[in-house]
Structures are given as structure tokens and as C-alpha cells.
Amino acid sequence: MGGFLRRHKHAVPYLLLAPGLLWLTVFYVLPGFQMFMTSLWSGTLETGYEFALSNVSNYTEALTRFWPQFSRSILYGAAATALTFAISYPLAYTIAFRGGRYKNLLLFLVVAPFFTSFLLRTVSWTIILGDTGILLGPLKEIGVLPAEFQLLSTPIAVVAGITYNFLPFMTLPIYVSLEKIDKRLVEAAEDLFATSFGAFRRITLPLSLPGIFAGSLLTFIPAMGDYVNAELLGNTETTMIGNVIQNQFLTQNNYPTASALSFILMAGILIAVAVYARLLGTDELTAGGV
Amino acid sequence: MLAASEPFVTSSRPCSLQSEANVPTVDVKLVDVVKRFGDAVAVDHINLEVMDGEFFSLLGPSGCGKTTTLRMIGGFEEPTSGLIELQGQDVTWLPPYRRNVNTVFQNYALFPHLTIYENVAFGLRRQGVSDPELKSRVHEMLALVELSGFDARKPTQISGGQAQRVALARALINKPAVLLLDEPLGALDLKLRKQMQVELKRIQQEVGITFVYVTHDQEEAMTMSDRIAVMNRGRYEQLGEPEVLYERPTTRFVAGFLGISNLLPGTVGAADGSYAAVRLADDTTVRAPKSLFVADRSGVSVGVRPEKIRMHEQSAEPPAGHNQLSGTVRDASYIGVSTQYIVEARGGAQIMVYEQNVERATKAELWAPGESVRLSWSPDHTFVVTDDEGAAAAAPR
Ligand SMILES: Nc1ncnc2c1ncn2[C@@H]1O[C@H](COP(=O)(O)OP(=O)(O)OP(=O)(O)O)[C@@H](O)[C@H]1O
Ligand SMILES: [Mg+2]
């Protein structure tokens, strides 16, 4: 074996890639193709399905019919991403620069909720945000809030749930990129007459952009496709595209529409990511000159 | 407050770079500065004055507190106690960006996401200098460090020596009162190092800015500095011009850190004229300049550099008034330009002697191991070190 590898050095990268490629082919490319075919079907479960290219109208119909849910998903996803960023950056910054010997403990605490199931954690938010729950109950009792005030079953609860559930996906990449920054660069900036905030803006922030980029993708993409939070914490007016797809697939058995929706979602995310990458990746943004 | 009368001012010449003003002004002043990290004392009651336009070096072994001292001057570290003044202003508690000093960091600390141009322009931009002036000053500075045309490169796209010069340019462009350099040549190979030493010295003379330079390389400090403070364990043991430190070290540590020394313990005897006698272990008496002795100290060591010693036949009569020792050659190593001998003196001390290969150059002419020789050197080349390192540090002469 060793001899073979030595004689065929060029084969090594392919061998290393092989398991991953195989995995992707079996579990991503093939189902993806299958789903693409499905999205061009017509018919129902009872009558049977028929493939035709003209069924591309599935896409336009799905988009028109479910546009409100699409735009809502984008809105909620973006809001949750912005919120996770607002919470994560100071958190990651503090752990990276002020954590001292508690660094690892603090990082553990960030991921600790992951040891509980996603569903359980979301359900427990219904208790926290409930109309007479531990948050609103006391406030209503002392009369700070009117009795009819609600958090649960509102968009706020959905966005809060998504924010909570995806927080570590934002915190960890930002932490990693901050941790990598040579502290002497900040000192050098301060030496060159930048104030503490100036040094942050010119040095720390631009150098942590890769982490921000990775973190916001890791949050935004699953947040947009999420349906659990909207299902458990929202109402009928807060359904997201994920709920629609789930409903079409599992309840309505409308496989073509569900597949078309999935593809539209995927395409939308890809375009959004490409635009975002261009924005963050350009020299103007990272050079931070003027 | 000018400190010309302070006890710790050395007897050094007035700073040579002061052409117009006849009284040199003090640029950096440390008064009784202490820095502790927890229980560890990194800097232990340091008093220093660096003159305007001076090339001042902090020299010492690893961990002696050089970087910590520099960082306190730069404002990156607050002293536990003591006072730091820059050009007469107390800056002890000012943040780095409020101090008129700039630093060349040991690893250069160039901003990796900015071009060379933006790296160099960074300080000026923060001070609000804008474009026509900014551009011309950056280009002028890049020309000074011979990096014209490198504007658009990123720090990852230049060599170590070039990065070093960018770091220098980035600091110098701000025309600071004082430039702090922490082992700026540490990462370069020997040849480039030598080249950059000359370069740095040229630039320093050209811009006339005070340099405080940290190094653990004694040769580097000697070639570049106007004055050197030799540090050991958080204090400096001696402060002075390179020749003084080399010719007249006052402590065992300094004598050993700067070059090779032969140190012979003895007791102080009577003075005669401008010399005082020291009786060595083997009962011979040598003389050294009287001014080098610290009052009320009888146990001392006299020292002499290996190249100052002459070797003679046992029967020969050395120059009158010279110090003499008899001994036996134990080892001879021929290294081309000179031959290095180890001579065992009668008292048992091993003495290192370097002899230029002028009169004796061939194998047959060199002294051979086993031969009896007489060593001699001038009393003026004799220095005196106190044996207690700690006590000497307090009073550099
Ligand atoms: N942040 C710190 N925390 C604790 N101890 C420190 C810290 N910085 C320095 N020290 C200690 O202070 C002493 C002096 O350190 P310093 O960095 O000034 O040495 P140095 O002379 O620059 O050495 P080198 O030549 O190795 O760079 C060392 O014993 C070091 O371990
Ligand atoms: Mg150091």
C-alpha cells in the first residue's frame, strides 16, 4: 500500500476526496436529481404522476402562490441573522480577548444547549414566552404589561427562537477569527495613533470578516429554511417557506410543488450568498483604507 | 525639571548629535520604574535618561526586562510604580496613541489586510493628514527605505528584510520624538542583519530621531549605539558608551556579556600615583587605574581582555610598569587572523590570550602547549569589577 502511494503521488488527493465525493453523490446529487425530476411532475397521488418539461409552470405557480411565505422567510432569516450577529460579536470578542483562563469554559457554555434536543429547547421557549409564563406572568401581575399582551405566537417569538437556536453557529466562527488575530496588530494600530475604537474598526473588525461571513451564512441559510420555530412559536400568519414545504410534502402529498419550492429556496439562497460574498470579499471592504 | 544633577547620570560625553544646542535635552526619562507581573519583578527600579537624537540601546540576555521597559515607554504596559517622561511631559498614564513615540515591533506587526502603502499611511491618516500631502510623504518614506514601487503589495508578498523596512517606514513617517525598536533585526539572517544595521544607523542619522533600541546581540549594540544600558534581571548593571563598556566594565556580568574577559580575584592594596595595586591569589601584584575602584570594597576582581595581553619568553623583560603573570601554555588554536591561547597562570587561573599572527605566524613560530611564558599588559588596560553584582548596579560610574 505504502509503495503504491509513493509511486502514485498524484492519486493521493483523489483517494482522500473519494469518501466525501461518494457521500455527496449518494446523499446529495442523486436525491437532488430525483427531486428536480419530481418538480417537473404533474398529477396527484391518486391519479399518478407524469413527467413533462412543460411542467416548469410548477415553479412560477409555486412562487406566486407562496410568495408571502418566501418573503417572510427572508425577513425572519435576515432579522435572526442580524440579531445573532449583534449578540455573538461582543460575546465572541469578550471570550477571545478577555476570556483568560475561562476561555474554554465559556466556549463550552456557548455550545452547551446543543446537548439538549433542538425540539425540546424550542418547546421550552413556549413556556418562557407563554402568556402567563415566567417572563410575562410577573410583569403582568405587577401591571407593567396589559393582560392581553402576547409574545408567543407572534413574529417576535419566531425570530427570537431562531436567534436562540442558531446562536452558536454565529459565535464560534467569529470567535475563531478573532482568536487568530495577533494582539500586537492592535497594539501597533494604537501605537500609530488609532484610538481603541479606531484600532477595532481598522484592524480587528476587518480581520474578523471571514468569521462574520462564515457565521452569517451558517445562520442565515438554515434559518431561512427553518420550520420548527415558526411551527412551535408562531401562528398561522408567521408560516415560513419551510413550513409550506413540509406541509406540501408530508400533508398534502403535493410532491411537485414541494420540490419546486425547495429548488426555488436553494436558488434564492445561492444567489444571496453570491451577492453577499462579493460584497464582503471586495478589496474596498477589507482594505479599510480611508 | 532637568536632571543633569541626578546621581544616575553617567559621565558620558554630551550627546554628540546636539549641534546647535549646547545643552542636550532629555527625550525619555524613567524615574524609579518598577514593573511586576504578579510576584515576578520584570523591571526593578530603573532610572534612565535618553538624550535627544541619541541612539540608545538596551542590551541584555533573554528575560532581563528589555521588552517590558520598551513597552512601558510605548504605553502598552503601565508601570507598577515610577514615572515616565517624554520630552519633559509626564506620560506614565497616557495611552499609546497619545504619546509622541512610535514602535517597530519585534515581529513587525504589519497589518496583513492592508497594502504596503496603507500600512505606511496608517499613522498619518489617523492624524488627519489628507491626500496630496499624505501621498507625497508616503512615497518619500518608501524611497528612504528603498521600497519605492511596493505600494500595492500586501505584507505577505514581501521578504523579511523588506517587511522590516516597511515596519520602520510605518513608524518613522510620523516623525515621532522617539522611535522604539524591539529586536527589529532578530528575524533576519546574519548577512541581511549586518546590512540592515548599517542601514538603520544611516536612517537614524538622516532623520535625527531618538532611537531606543532593544537587542540581546552585543555586537549589534556596540556597532550602532551612542550609549548602551546593559541589563540583567530587571536592572541595568552599567550604562555608557560602547568603548567604555568594553574597556572598563564595572561588573562581572557586563565583563562577561560584552566579549571575553579574564577575571582574576584579589584584594585591594596600596595606591601609588594614579594606580592602585591588587594582590592576586598567587601573590603577584597587578595595578589598575585608581579611579576604577569603588570605595570601601577590598574584595574585587581585576580584568583584562585577551587581545590586550602580550606573550613573552619566560626570561624576557616585559615593558616597564606593565602588569605581569607567569604561566604555562595549555592550548593553542590557530584561527588565521590570530591565535588563541589558554595559559594557566601560576595561581591556577586559566587566561585567554589572543595574539595577532604578525611576528609569529607559522606553526613552528607559535607558542606550543607546555611552554613557559610570561604575560604582560598595560595597567591602563586593566579594569576592576566588583564581585557582588547587585551592589554595583545601583551606582554605574
Ligand atoms: N505579560 C506578562 N506576564 C507575566 N510575566 C511577564 C509578562 N511579560 C513579561 N514577563 C516576564 O518578565 C520578564 C521580562 O520579560 P521581557 O519580555 O521584558 O524580557 P526581554 O528582556 O525582552 O527578553 P527577550 O530577550 O527574551 O525578549 C520575564 O521574566 C518574563 O517572563
Ligand atoms: Mg523581548
XYZ file of C-alpha atoms and ligand atoms in Angstrom:
719
model
C 0.000 0.000 0.000
C 2.696 2.465 1.044
C 4.670 1.594 -2.047
C 1.657 2.143 -4.232
C 1.057 5.568 -2.742
C 4.674 6.527 -3.188
C 4.595 5.539 -6.821
C 1.306 7.300 -7.494
C 1.609 10.519 -5.537
C -0.892 12.279 -7.752
C -3.561 9.761 -6.695
C -3.388 10.732 -3.035
C -5.675 13.799 -3.182
C -8.291 11.813 -5.079
C -8.150 8.977 -2.618
C -8.612 11.413 0.215
C -11.542 13.041 -1.558
C -13.205 9.772 -2.524
C -15.262 9.108 0.636
C -16.606 12.635 0.638
C -17.427 12.554 -3.039
C -19.161 9.224 -2.674
C -21.207 10.548 0.214
C -22.188 13.660 -1.696
C -23.139 11.642 -4.764
C -25.316 9.186 -2.916
C -26.959 11.541 -0.474
C -26.986 14.837 -2.294
C -26.569 14.640 -6.049
C -28.842 11.642 -6.632
C -31.694 12.821 -4.380
C -31.242 16.295 -5.784
C -31.670 14.969 -9.266
C -34.629 12.899 -8.169
C -36.188 15.979 -6.616
C -35.567 18.007 -9.746
C -37.408 15.389 -11.786
C -40.215 15.426 -9.223
C -40.541 19.172 -9.505
C -41.471 18.716 -13.134
C -44.202 16.207 -12.480
C -47.918 16.839 -12.752
C -50.800 14.924 -11.257
C -51.743 13.790 -7.767
C -51.059 10.829 -5.533
C -54.379 9.250 -6.575
C -54.117 9.762 -10.336
C -50.395 9.092 -10.519
C -47.631 11.464 -11.693
C -46.419 12.321 -15.124
C -43.157 13.987 -16.117
C -43.213 16.814 -18.658
C -40.861 19.717 -19.267
C -43.851 21.979 -19.703
C -44.496 21.485 -16.005
C -41.902 24.181 -15.412
C -45.023 26.185 -14.655
C -44.928 24.405 -11.254
C -42.188 26.884 -10.401
C -43.995 30.042 -11.373
C -47.192 28.867 -9.734
C -45.414 27.922 -6.511
C -43.592 31.217 -6.427
C -46.733 33.277 -6.947
C -48.809 31.279 -4.523
C -46.270 31.166 -1.713
C -44.556 34.494 -2.228
C -45.690 35.821 1.190
C -44.045 32.860 2.930
C -40.904 33.305 0.871
C -40.545 36.952 1.693
C -41.360 36.235 5.312
C -38.599 33.638 5.446
C -36.115 36.100 4.024
C -37.233 38.719 6.508
C -37.158 36.430 9.549
C -33.899 34.823 8.447
C -32.272 38.205 7.950
C -33.607 39.558 11.242
C -32.451 36.494 13.148
C -29.034 36.652 11.473
C -28.675 40.305 12.383
C -29.676 39.537 15.958
C -27.328 36.579 16.336
C -24.562 38.791 14.980
C -25.372 41.565 17.431
C -25.267 39.101 20.310
C -22.405 36.936 19.074
C -19.830 39.544 18.187
C -19.488 41.091 21.642
C -19.710 37.628 23.149
C -17.008 36.148 20.920
C -14.894 39.268 21.350
C -15.067 39.039 25.110
C -14.226 35.350 25.131
C -11.346 35.772 22.687
C -9.737 38.854 24.223
C -10.865 38.852 27.837
C -11.586 35.179 28.419
C -8.246 34.423 30.006
C -8.257 31.009 31.560
C -12.054 30.775 31.370
C -11.959 30.713 27.571
C -12.691 27.028 27.198
C -15.373 27.046 29.851
C -17.125 29.980 28.179
C -16.939 28.293 24.785
C -18.395 25.169 26.296
C -21.269 27.208 27.699
C -21.949 28.588 24.218
C -22.444 25.109 22.780
C -23.892 23.550 25.935
C -27.547 23.946 24.781
C -26.690 21.608 21.902
C -26.618 18.772 24.357
C -30.390 19.051 24.564
C -32.586 18.244 21.597
C -33.456 21.078 19.261
C -37.175 20.348 19.657
C -37.079 20.315 23.445
C -35.248 23.598 23.552
C -37.770 25.197 21.255
C -40.698 23.807 23.203
C -39.247 25.213 26.398
C -39.409 28.659 24.805
C -43.167 28.275 24.703
C -43.031 28.056 28.474
C -40.755 31.041 28.791
C -42.724 33.218 26.389
C -46.173 31.910 27.340
C -48.889 34.448 28.117
C -48.623 33.789 31.828
C -45.168 32.241 31.639
C -42.152 33.040 33.770
C -41.330 36.129 31.720
C -44.713 37.758 31.119
C -46.564 36.437 34.151
C -44.825 38.515 36.841
C -44.750 41.595 34.605
C -48.481 41.378 34.064
C -49.075 40.788 37.761
C -47.379 43.999 38.775
C -49.204 45.794 35.997
C -46.258 46.744 33.807
C -47.875 44.951 30.871
C -51.568 44.750 29.944
C -53.185 41.350 30.453
C -53.736 40.778 26.741
C -50.058 41.321 25.857
C -48.599 38.389 23.930
C -45.194 37.232 22.839
C -45.878 33.628 21.993
C -47.496 33.186 18.571
C -46.009 36.419 17.298
C -43.212 37.049 14.766
C -41.081 38.247 17.684
C -41.238 34.807 19.272
C -40.320 33.124 15.981
C -37.350 35.385 15.341
C -36.252 35.051 18.956
C -36.442 31.278 18.708
C -34.400 31.170 15.522
C -31.878 33.582 17.006
C -31.517 31.441 20.077
C -31.235 28.166 18.208
C -28.590 29.309 15.753
C -26.507 31.488 18.054
C -23.517 29.121 18.315
C -23.257 28.915 14.531
C -22.510 32.612 14.559
C -20.474 32.803 17.755
C -17.993 30.030 17.029
C -16.737 31.171 13.604
C -16.432 34.746 14.823
C -14.579 33.540 17.894
C -12.151 31.559 15.751
C -11.382 34.506 13.501
C -10.944 36.865 16.444
C -8.775 34.416 18.314
C -6.426 34.205 15.345
C -5.757 37.934 15.317
C -2.298 38.825 16.569
C -2.866 41.130 19.534
C 0.232 43.041 18.580
C -1.571 44.304 15.484
C -3.987 46.104 17.757
C -1.078 47.486 19.751
C 0.586 48.579 16.523
C -2.572 50.416 15.491
C -2.763 52.169 18.840
C 0.914 52.980 18.552
C 0.071 54.631 15.232
C -2.424 56.974 16.867
C -5.595 54.949 16.443
C -7.877 55.126 19.475
C -9.091 51.845 20.939
C -12.233 52.129 18.854
C -10.229 53.168 15.801
C -7.994 50.133 16.171
C -11.076 47.953 16.423
C -12.625 49.461 13.335
C -9.476 49.412 11.188
C -7.845 46.218 12.357
C -9.921 43.851 14.476
C -13.185 44.170 12.562
C -11.737 43.775 9.044
C -9.606 40.848 10.172
C -12.645 39.121 11.647
C -14.695 39.488 8.454
C -14.099 35.878 7.377
C -15.653 34.736 10.651
C -18.568 37.104 10.252
C -19.055 35.845 6.721
C -18.987 32.182 7.692
C -21.142 32.776 10.763
C -23.843 34.679 8.956
C -24.059 32.036 6.225
C -24.219 29.256 8.776
C -27.044 31.120 10.480
C -28.948 32.601 7.561
C -29.168 29.504 5.392
C -30.692 27.139 7.950
C -32.720 29.990 9.468
C -34.391 30.626 6.124
C -35.322 27.004 5.708
C -36.348 26.506 9.326
C -39.912 25.468 10.126
C -39.743 24.247 13.717
C -39.606 27.689 15.302
C -42.440 29.040 13.178
C -44.462 25.912 13.928
C -43.989 25.941 17.690
C -43.623 29.623 18.487
C -45.662 31.284 15.747
C -49.181 31.439 14.426
C -50.788 30.972 11.016
C -49.540 34.399 9.995
C -45.942 33.544 10.636
C -45.564 30.461 8.467
C -42.260 30.332 6.693
C -41.349 28.620 3.467
C -40.038 25.657 5.420
C -43.493 25.095 6.887
C -45.015 25.240 3.415
C -42.572 22.711 2.013
C -43.124 20.416 4.969
C -46.866 20.745 4.604
C -46.835 20.160 0.842
C -44.586 17.135 1.155
C -46.000 15.388 4.180
C -49.611 16.530 4.480
C -50.778 17.463 1.017
C -48.587 14.915 -0.738
C -48.090 17.553 -3.393
C -44.591 16.424 -4.264
C -44.108 18.513 -7.417
C -44.922 21.809 -5.734
C -42.855 20.907 -2.661
C -39.871 20.037 -4.864
C -40.217 23.182 -6.905
C -40.334 25.226 -3.699
C -37.203 23.525 -2.419
C -35.388 24.361 -5.606
C -36.518 27.957 -5.544
C -35.315 28.227 -1.954
C -31.963 26.724 -2.865
C -31.544 29.025 -5.852
C -32.535 32.022 -3.792
C -30.006 31.183 -1.122
C -27.246 30.594 -3.665
C -27.867 33.969 -5.263
C -27.996 35.685 -1.885
C -24.733 34.041 -0.847
C -23.025 35.011 -4.090
C -24.068 38.640 -3.706
C -23.004 38.642 -0.064
C -19.638 37.075 -0.829
C -18.988 39.696 -3.445
C -19.890 42.466 -1.066
C -17.703 41.235 1.778
C -14.926 39.899 -0.381
C -14.078 43.050 -2.322
C -10.869 44.889 -1.604
C -12.716 48.105 -0.805
C -14.348 46.472 2.184
C -11.376 44.593 3.553
C -8.724 47.196 2.810
C -10.438 49.699 5.110
C -8.047 52.359 3.905
C -9.748 55.713 4.174
C 12.972 69.583 35.546
C 16.313 68.911 34.005
C 18.210 66.105 35.527
C 21.799 66.985 34.876
C 22.492 66.795 38.575
C 20.765 63.485 39.218
C 23.132 60.901 40.651
C 22.416 58.283 37.998
C 23.541 60.392 35.072
C 26.628 58.794 33.635
C 29.809 60.626 32.959
C 29.273 60.213 29.249
C 30.172 62.910 26.766
C 27.428 65.367 25.999
C 25.418 63.848 23.199
C 27.334 64.355 20.002
C 24.261 64.874 17.893
C 23.388 68.114 19.608
C 24.832 70.523 17.105
C 23.021 73.815 17.812
C 22.022 73.488 21.409
C 24.956 73.015 23.708
C 22.867 71.504 26.496
C 21.416 68.212 25.318
C 17.758 67.845 26.159
C 16.316 64.704 27.646
C 13.854 62.877 25.406
C 12.993 59.866 27.516
C 13.280 59.721 31.254
C 12.471 56.813 33.520
C 12.385 57.550 37.225
C 12.467 54.581 39.560
C 10.317 52.498 37.259
C 9.171 49.122 38.564
C 7.067 46.568 36.741
C 5.744 43.469 38.437
C 3.771 40.682 36.861
C 2.170 39.050 39.853
C 5.101 38.106 42.052
C 7.698 38.311 39.319
C 9.635 41.555 39.027
C 10.297 42.213 35.346
C 11.741 45.694 35.762
C 13.317 46.634 39.034
C 13.787 50.341 39.847
C 15.186 51.572 36.582
C 16.407 55.118 36.175
C 17.317 56.188 32.671
C 17.777 59.288 30.600
C 17.936 59.155 26.859
C 19.128 62.300 25.139
C 17.619 63.948 22.118
C 18.883 62.422 18.871
C 20.687 59.625 20.641
C 20.895 56.011 19.515
C 20.346 54.307 22.836
C 20.380 50.543 23.288
C 19.004 48.267 25.956
C 21.190 45.189 25.861
C 20.781 42.072 27.905
C 20.046 38.372 27.960
C 16.622 36.875 27.395
C 14.093 37.708 30.069
C 16.012 40.595 31.619
C 13.180 43.053 31.068
C 14.164 44.856 27.865
C 10.838 44.433 26.111
C 8.910 45.311 29.250
C 10.900 48.525 29.624
C 10.268 49.425 25.999
C 6.573 48.613 26.247
C 6.229 50.930 29.223
C 7.807 53.749 27.237
C 5.436 52.976 24.364
C 2.428 52.906 26.661
C 1.485 49.259 26.204
C 2.261 48.418 29.792
C 1.679 50.505 32.879
C 4.482 50.634 35.424
C 3.710 49.250 38.848
C 5.416 52.327 40.225
C 7.651 55.072 38.969
C 7.454 57.817 36.428
C 7.944 58.008 32.666
C 8.583 61.319 30.967
C 8.793 62.097 27.281
C 10.354 65.436 26.429
C 9.656 66.678 29.908
C 5.998 65.644 29.907
C 4.770 63.001 32.333
C 3.212 60.304 30.137
C 3.102 57.490 32.680
C -0.647 57.088 32.340
C -1.190 58.170 28.757
C -2.391 55.569 26.244
C -0.084 54.748 23.315
C -1.982 56.873 20.823
C -1.495 59.974 22.952
C 2.295 59.570 23.044
C 4.643 61.022 20.506
C 6.550 57.765 20.143
C 6.297 55.001 17.610
C 7.364 51.407 17.759
C 8.953 48.932 15.410
C 7.684 45.632 16.754
C 9.790 42.514 17.015
C 7.598 40.617 14.544
C 6.945 43.859 12.602
C 3.168 43.540 13.192
C 2.339 44.786 9.705
C -1.388 44.912 9.038
C -1.950 41.868 6.824
C -5.128 43.147 5.201
C -3.648 46.479 4.138
C -1.262 47.246 1.307
C 2.256 48.455 1.993
C 1.075 51.941 1.068
C -1.802 51.814 3.554
C 0.419 50.322 6.233
C 2.825 53.225 5.925
C -0.008 55.765 5.636
C -1.830 54.416 8.697
C -0.427 56.807 11.298
C -0.788 59.893 9.108
C -4.395 59.024 8.270
C -5.224 58.738 11.943
C -3.760 62.186 12.439
C -5.953 63.550 9.691
C -3.298 64.185 7.053
C -5.034 64.020 3.705
C -4.266 63.210 0.221
C -1.780 65.317 -1.664
C 0.461 65.592 1.388
C -0.170 62.025 2.515
C 0.770 60.591 -0.831
C 3.987 62.519 -1.154
C 5.055 61.726 2.386
C 4.373 58.014 1.983
C 6.337 57.920 -1.246
C 9.155 59.896 0.268
C 9.290 57.456 3.174
C 9.154 54.393 0.935
C 12.034 55.895 -1.017
C 14.019 56.412 2.185
C 13.764 52.716 2.987
C 14.320 51.815 -0.659
C 10.908 50.314 -1.261
C 9.579 52.601 -3.976
C 7.113 50.780 -6.177
C 5.968 48.381 -3.482
C 2.816 50.419 -2.738
C 0.251 47.896 -3.885
C 1.767 44.760 -2.368
C 0.392 43.072 0.691
C 2.688 42.221 3.621
C 2.576 38.541 2.662
C 4.101 39.392 -0.694
C 7.385 40.822 0.550
C 10.523 39.364 2.092
C 11.530 39.532 5.746
C 14.053 42.295 5.163
C 11.512 44.287 3.214
C 8.882 43.774 5.901
C 11.390 45.092 8.404
C 11.846 48.229 6.345
C 8.105 48.709 5.958
C 7.758 48.498 9.736
C 10.464 51.137 10.053
C 8.850 53.374 7.441
C 5.429 52.984 9.045
C 6.824 54.236 12.349
C 9.216 56.902 11.062
C 6.706 58.629 8.803
C 5.016 60.048 11.891
C 8.203 61.886 12.837
C 7.964 60.703 16.439
C 10.093 62.265 19.134
C 11.341 58.794 19.967
C 11.379 55.589 17.977
C 11.278 52.347 19.933
C 12.703 49.255 18.274
C 12.348 45.798 19.794
C 14.930 43.477 18.284
C 13.980 44.727 14.837
C 16.627 42.611 13.134
C 16.059 39.476 15.170
C 14.331 37.559 12.405
C 16.872 38.270 9.687
C 19.817 36.136 8.657
C 23.301 37.258 9.540
C 24.223 38.891 6.261
C 20.997 40.865 5.973
C 21.318 41.760 9.616
C 24.708 43.363 9.103
C 23.397 45.217 6.099
C 20.340 46.479 7.972
C 22.481 47.594 10.918
C 24.317 49.990 8.642
C 21.045 50.985 7.013
C 19.303 51.667 10.320
C 22.172 53.760 11.552
C 22.168 55.742 8.303
C 18.443 56.388 8.546
C 18.702 57.354 12.188
C 21.376 59.914 11.397
C 19.418 61.165 8.421
C 16.176 61.767 10.301
C 17.815 62.704 13.619
C 15.176 60.930 15.708
C 16.000 59.434 19.094
C 16.164 55.638 18.884
C 15.679 53.337 21.837
C 16.844 50.009 20.576
C 16.400 46.645 22.254
C 18.722 43.785 21.409
C 20.421 40.821 23.000
C 23.200 40.900 20.426
C 26.192 42.674 21.959
C 27.933 43.190 18.646
C 24.847 44.826 17.192
C 24.528 47.125 20.183
C 28.227 48.024 20.052
C 28.273 48.904 16.358
C 25.141 51.022 16.345
C 24.713 52.709 19.690
C 25.785 56.012 21.101
C 25.152 54.605 24.552
C 24.140 51.218 25.893
C 22.473 50.127 29.105
C 23.453 46.546 29.884
C 20.515 44.954 31.620
C 20.391 41.964 33.889
C 17.468 40.708 35.929
C 15.312 43.778 35.600
C 18.025 46.372 36.211
C 20.868 47.770 34.249
C 24.298 46.974 35.577
C 26.184 49.562 33.611
C 25.358 52.358 31.248
C 27.741 54.069 28.909
C 29.328 54.354 25.529
C 30.283 51.094 23.834
C 34.050 51.658 24.265
C 33.621 52.393 27.945
C 31.526 49.277 28.473
C 34.062 47.176 26.680
C 37.239 48.700 28.074
C 36.011 49.433 31.581
C 33.195 47.084 32.558
C 32.335 47.558 36.205
C 30.618 44.266 36.933
C 31.403 40.657 36.345
C 28.200 40.326 34.319
C 28.991 43.178 31.954
C 32.559 41.971 31.515
C 31.267 38.548 30.536
C 28.342 39.690 28.414
C 30.344 42.029 26.203
C 33.162 39.976 24.741
C 35.614 37.699 26.523
C 37.300 38.705 29.762
C 39.939 37.279 32.022
C 38.925 37.973 35.589
C 41.375 37.490 38.442
C 40.140 37.785 42.027
C 42.307 39.642 44.509
C 42.478 42.075 47.361
C 42.974 45.796 47.056
C 46.355 47.054 48.226
C 48.065 50.416 48.384
C 47.700 53.145 45.810
C 50.650 54.709 44.075
C 50.147 57.680 41.801
C 47.153 57.164 39.607
C 47.193 53.386 40.037
C 46.221 51.111 42.847
C 47.657 47.657 43.477
C 45.729 44.421 43.721
C 47.273 41.305 45.191
C 46.198 38.199 43.299
C 45.798 34.672 44.597
C 49.302 33.621 43.521
C 50.811 36.604 45.377
C 51.681 38.574 42.271
C 50.604 42.178 42.309
C 48.958 43.934 39.394
C 47.967 47.544 39.052
C 44.855 49.185 37.735
C 43.698 52.819 37.400
C 42.802 54.092 40.833
C 39.608 55.712 39.590
C 38.100 52.311 38.858
C 37.976 51.202 42.456
C 34.808 51.532 44.436
C 35.488 52.938 47.864
C 35.452 50.573 50.862
C 35.497 47.419 48.867
C 38.534 45.222 49.362
C 37.440 42.072 47.517
C 37.493 42.757 43.781
C 38.474 41.125 40.545
C 40.766 42.688 38.035
C 40.081 42.018 34.416
C 41.852 42.219 31.128
C 40.682 41.491 27.585
C 42.506 38.660 25.780
C 43.739 40.873 22.938
C 45.408 43.286 25.342
C 47.849 40.682 26.660
C 51.346 40.182 25.207
C 53.217 36.889 25.480
C 56.966 36.730 26.088
C 59.696 34.172 26.755
C 59.895 33.372 30.443
C 63.294 35.037 30.570
C 62.351 38.184 28.673
C 61.871 41.507 30.395
C 58.389 42.948 29.626
C 57.857 46.710 29.221
C 58.432 48.593 32.442
C 55.405 49.257 34.603
C 53.283 46.572 32.938
C 51.355 44.002 34.842
C 52.940 40.562 34.623
C 51.996 36.967 35.170
C 53.896 33.745 34.610
C 52.268 30.665 33.325
C 52.277 27.661 31.047
C 50.621 27.427 27.646
C 47.853 24.830 27.846
C 46.210 25.177 24.487
C 46.760 26.984 21.204
C 44.246 27.324 18.432
C 45.229 28.925 15.207
C 42.325 30.780 13.601
C 44.020 32.649 10.771
C 43.890 36.264 11.783
C 45.038 35.423 15.285
C 45.948 32.575 17.531
C 44.004 31.967 20.734
C 45.966 30.613 23.662
C 44.873 29.360 27.002
C 47.594 29.981 29.539
C 47.467 28.555 33.019
C 48.834 31.120 35.432
C 50.882 30.031 38.427
C 47.912 30.564 40.707
C 45.837 28.167 38.581
C 43.743 30.729 36.687
C 43.069 29.970 33.037
C 43.880 33.038 30.983
C 42.749 33.586 27.434
C 45.202 35.401 25.160
C 44.658 36.436 21.545
C 47.797 37.122 19.596
C 47.734 38.603 16.117
C 49.626 36.391 13.710
C 52.213 39.011 12.803
C 55.555 38.238 14.447
C 54.729 34.578 14.814
C 52.689 33.096 12.016
C 53.950 29.646 11.118
C 53.360 26.566 13.168
C 56.992 26.435 14.281
C 56.928 30.036 15.488
C 53.720 29.784 17.549
C 53.808 29.088 21.247
C 53.287 25.414 21.890
C 51.392 23.801 24.753
C 53.715 23.154 27.651
C 55.960 26.155 27.055
C 56.521 28.522 29.927
C 55.608 32.095 29.122
C 55.410 35.485 30.700
C 52.264 37.526 30.123
C 52.166 41.303 30.273
C 49.630 44.066 29.780
C 49.347 47.725 30.496
C 47.745 48.796 33.781
C 45.601 51.144 31.686
C 44.063 48.129 30.038
C 43.168 46.675 33.384
C 39.649 47.046 34.676
C 38.113 46.311 38.032
C 34.836 44.572 38.657
C 33.088 44.224 41.940
C 32.143 40.702 42.804
C 28.698 41.481 44.110
C 26.577 42.107 41.033
C 23.645 43.612 42.839
C 25.566 46.309 44.644
C 27.297 47.505 41.521
C 24.104 48.000 39.578
C 22.971 50.821 41.791
C 25.915 53.046 41.021
C 27.174 52.940 37.475
C 30.187 55.145 37.233
N 2.638 39.648 30.430
C 3.499 39.059 31.286
N 3.058 38.323 32.307
C 3.898 37.741 33.167
N 5.243 37.826 33.103
C 5.767 38.542 32.093
C 4.926 39.180 31.121
N 5.721 39.814 30.240
C 6.985 39.564 30.630
N 7.027 38.808 31.738
C 8.230 38.376 32.467
O 9.028 39.499 32.711
C 10.387 39.222 32.478
C 10.956 40.173 31.459
O 10.349 39.945 30.226
P 10.748 40.738 28.918
O 9.821 40.331 27.855
O 10.835 42.174 29.217
O 12.195 40.158 28.607
P 13.203 40.516 27.445
O 14.392 41.119 28.067
O 12.521 41.299 26.401
O 13.597 39.072 26.896
P 13.809 38.554 25.406
O 15.188 38.918 25.019
O 13.650 37.074 25.565
O 12.741 39.158 24.561
C 10.459 37.761 32.044
O 10.832 37.001 33.149
C 9.062 37.453 31.625
O 8.759 36.095 31.886
Mg 11.905 40.881 24.325
